[in-house]
Amino acid sequence: MFKDKILKLRCYKVYDYDIFPDSDKHKAQSLISRASKDGLIVKFGKGKFYKRSKSEAKLPIRKFNNNPSNKSALRYDSIVPNRYRIFKHLFWSNRNVAIPLDNYISRVLSEDLPSYIPYLSSFFGDRKVIEVYLNSRNNDNK
């Protein structure tokens, strides 16, 4: 039952362990761990994972470095846009009002500049940046 459900998940969509019933959550976690060792699923964050495409299942999984320098923004899930000067020009109309962190990261990622990614990863951690990227990617494909 769980193997079929794991195989039917959409690729590159962020899932939580809550998609499985509470009674069988331990069994589902062990199956997800096995699938991550096989390369079908990538686990990141607390109880979050996504399914890789079949063509990438044999490729090695990248290790996530999660040492964010701005832990308060992650804790409160909001940030004042003029906090970091490198991204200040993107938020010229809203400088001093706190906005949700996901909106902030997705706006910076929408610029499609690869030089911004190391800064985002150092400020907020790889896991948060990848989660926001995958969520915004899935929202764009709908």
Short mmCIF file of C-alpha atoms in Angstrom, two decimals:
data_model
loop_
_atom_site.label_atom_id
_atom_site.label_comp_id
_atom_site.label_asym_id
_atom_site.label_seq_id
_atom_site.Cartn_x
_atom_site.Cartn_y
_atom_site.Cartn_z
CA MET A 1 0.00 0.00 0.00
CA PHE A 2 2.71 2.50 0.99
CA LYS A 3 5.05 1.49 -1.83
CA ASP A 4 2.28 2.16 -4.35
CA LYS A 5 1.57 5.52 -2.75
CA ILE A 6 5.26 6.46 -2.84
CA LEU A 7 5.55 5.47 -6.49
CA LYS A 8 2.47 7.53 -7.41
CA LEU A 9 3.77 10.76 -5.84
CA ARG A 10 4.50 13.66 -8.17
CA CYS A 11 8.13 14.35 -8.90
CA TYR A 12 9.75 17.37 -7.25
CA LYS A 13 6.75 18.25 -5.10
CA VAL A 14 7.44 18.79 -1.40
CA TYR A 15 5.51 16.36 0.80
CA ASP A 16 5.11 16.03 4.53
CA TYR A 17 4.84 12.79 6.50
CA ASP A 18 1.25 13.88 7.23
CA ILE A 19 0.06 12.44 3.91
CA PHE A 20 0.16 9.03 5.58
CA PRO A 21 -2.34 7.98 8.26
CA ASP A 22 -1.24 8.48 11.87
CA SER A 23 -1.68 4.79 12.69
CA ASP A 24 0.92 3.73 10.09
CA LYS A 25 3.27 6.71 10.27
CA HIS A 26 6.20 4.67 11.65
CA LYS A 27 5.92 2.15 8.82
CA ALA A 28 5.73 4.95 6.26
CA GLN A 29 8.84 6.63 7.70
CA SER A 30 10.83 3.42 7.39
CA LEU A 31 9.70 2.94 3.78
CA ILE A 32 10.63 6.53 2.97
CA SER A 33 14.06 5.98 4.53
CA ARG A 34 14.57 2.89 2.37
CA ALA A 35 13.44 4.76 -0.73
CA SER A 36 15.86 7.58 0.08
CA LYS A 37 18.72 5.08 0.29
CA ASP A 38 17.71 3.78 -3.15
CA GLY A 39 17.71 7.34 -4.50
CA LEU A 40 13.99 7.57 -5.31
CA ILE A 41 13.23 10.08 -2.56
CA VAL A 42 15.26 12.93 -1.09
CA LYS A 43 14.64 13.76 2.56
CA PHE A 44 15.31 17.28 3.84
CA GLY A 45 14.07 19.34 6.71
CA LYS A 46 11.93 17.98 9.51
CA GLY A 47 9.58 15.40 8.07
CA LYS A 48 9.77 16.72 4.51
CA PHE A 49 10.73 14.91 1.35
CA TYR A 50 10.31 14.93 -2.41
CA LYS A 51 10.40 12.29 -5.11
CA ARG A 52 13.09 12.43 -7.78
CA SER A 53 12.46 11.55 -11.41
CA LYS A 54 13.35 8.04 -12.52
CA SER A 55 16.13 9.31 -14.77
CA GLU A 56 17.89 10.90 -11.77
CA ALA A 57 17.37 8.00 -9.37
CA LYS A 58 20.85 6.60 -9.98
CA LEU A 59 22.64 9.94 -9.53
CA PRO A 60 24.13 10.67 -6.09
CA ILE A 61 22.05 12.77 -3.73
CA ARG A 62 23.52 16.15 -2.85
CA LYS A 63 24.25 16.73 0.83
CA PHE A 64 22.39 19.65 2.36
CA ASN A 65 24.34 22.21 4.35
CA ASN A 66 21.97 23.74 6.84
CA ASN A 67 23.80 26.39 8.87
CA PRO A 68 21.64 29.48 8.40
CA SER A 69 23.03 32.75 9.67
CA ASN A 70 19.57 34.33 10.08
CA LYS A 71 17.84 31.90 12.42
CA SER A 72 15.37 34.49 13.70
CA ALA A 73 13.89 34.91 10.21
CA LEU A 74 13.40 31.15 10.02
CA ARG A 75 11.86 31.04 13.48
CA TYR A 76 9.38 33.87 12.86
CA ASP A 77 8.96 33.09 9.14
CA SER A 78 9.19 36.76 8.20
CA ILE A 79 11.88 39.27 7.30
CA VAL A 80 12.22 43.00 6.68
CA PRO A 81 13.24 43.39 3.01
CA ASN A 82 15.99 45.95 3.58
CA ARG A 83 17.88 43.57 5.89
CA TYR A 84 20.37 42.45 3.21
CA ARG A 85 21.83 45.09 0.91
CA ILE A 86 22.46 42.69 -1.97
CA PHE A 87 18.70 42.10 -2.38
CA LYS A 88 17.55 45.59 -1.36
CA HIS A 89 16.91 46.77 -4.93
CA LEU A 90 14.33 44.00 -5.46
CA PHE A 91 12.06 45.36 -2.73
CA TRP A 92 12.15 49.09 -3.42
CA SER A 93 8.40 49.56 -2.85
CA ASN A 94 8.27 47.72 0.46
CA ARG A 95 11.39 48.41 2.49
CA ASN A 96 10.44 48.50 6.16
CA VAL A 97 7.42 46.22 6.49
CA ALA A 98 8.03 42.55 7.32
CA ILE A 99 6.99 40.06 4.64
CA PRO A 100 6.75 36.25 4.74
CA LEU A 101 10.10 34.53 4.28
CA ASP A 102 8.81 32.27 1.49
CA ASN A 103 7.74 35.31 -0.54
CA TYR A 104 11.14 36.93 0.02
CA ILE A 105 13.09 33.86 -1.12
CA SER A 106 10.82 33.17 -4.11
CA ARG A 107 11.16 36.80 -5.26
CA VAL A 108 14.95 36.58 -5.13
CA LEU A 109 14.89 33.21 -6.93
CA SER A 110 12.62 34.62 -9.63
CA GLU A 111 15.48 36.84 -10.81
CA ASP A 112 17.22 33.72 -12.23
CA LEU A 113 20.67 34.88 -11.18
CA PRO A 114 22.83 31.94 -10.04
CA SER A 115 25.04 34.30 -8.05
CA TYR A 116 22.17 34.90 -5.58
CA ILE A 117 21.82 31.25 -4.56
CA PRO A 118 24.95 31.01 -2.35
CA TYR A 119 23.84 34.13 -0.46
CA LEU A 120 20.36 32.75 0.11
CA SER A 121 21.80 29.42 1.25
CA SER A 122 24.14 31.08 3.71
CA PHE A 123 21.39 33.33 5.12
CA PHE A 124 18.54 30.79 5.34
CA GLY A 125 20.07 27.33 4.78
CA ASP A 126 19.90 24.98 1.81
CA ARG A 127 16.78 23.20 3.01
CA LYS A 128 14.60 26.30 3.15
CA VAL A 129 15.81 27.56 -0.24
CA ILE A 130 15.20 24.18 -1.91
CA GLU A 131 11.76 23.87 -0.31
CA VAL A 132 10.70 27.32 -1.55
CA TYR A 133 12.14 26.63 -5.00
CA LEU A 134 10.27 23.33 -5.36
CA ASN A 135 7.01 24.84 -4.07
CA SER A 136 7.23 27.79 -6.46
CA ARG A 137 8.15 25.46 -9.33
CA ASN A 138 5.08 23.32 -8.69
CA ASN A 139 2.83 26.38 -8.41
CA ASP A 140 4.09 27.65 -11.77
CA ASN A 141 3.38 24.32 -13.48
CA LYS A 142 -0.30 24.22 -12.43
#
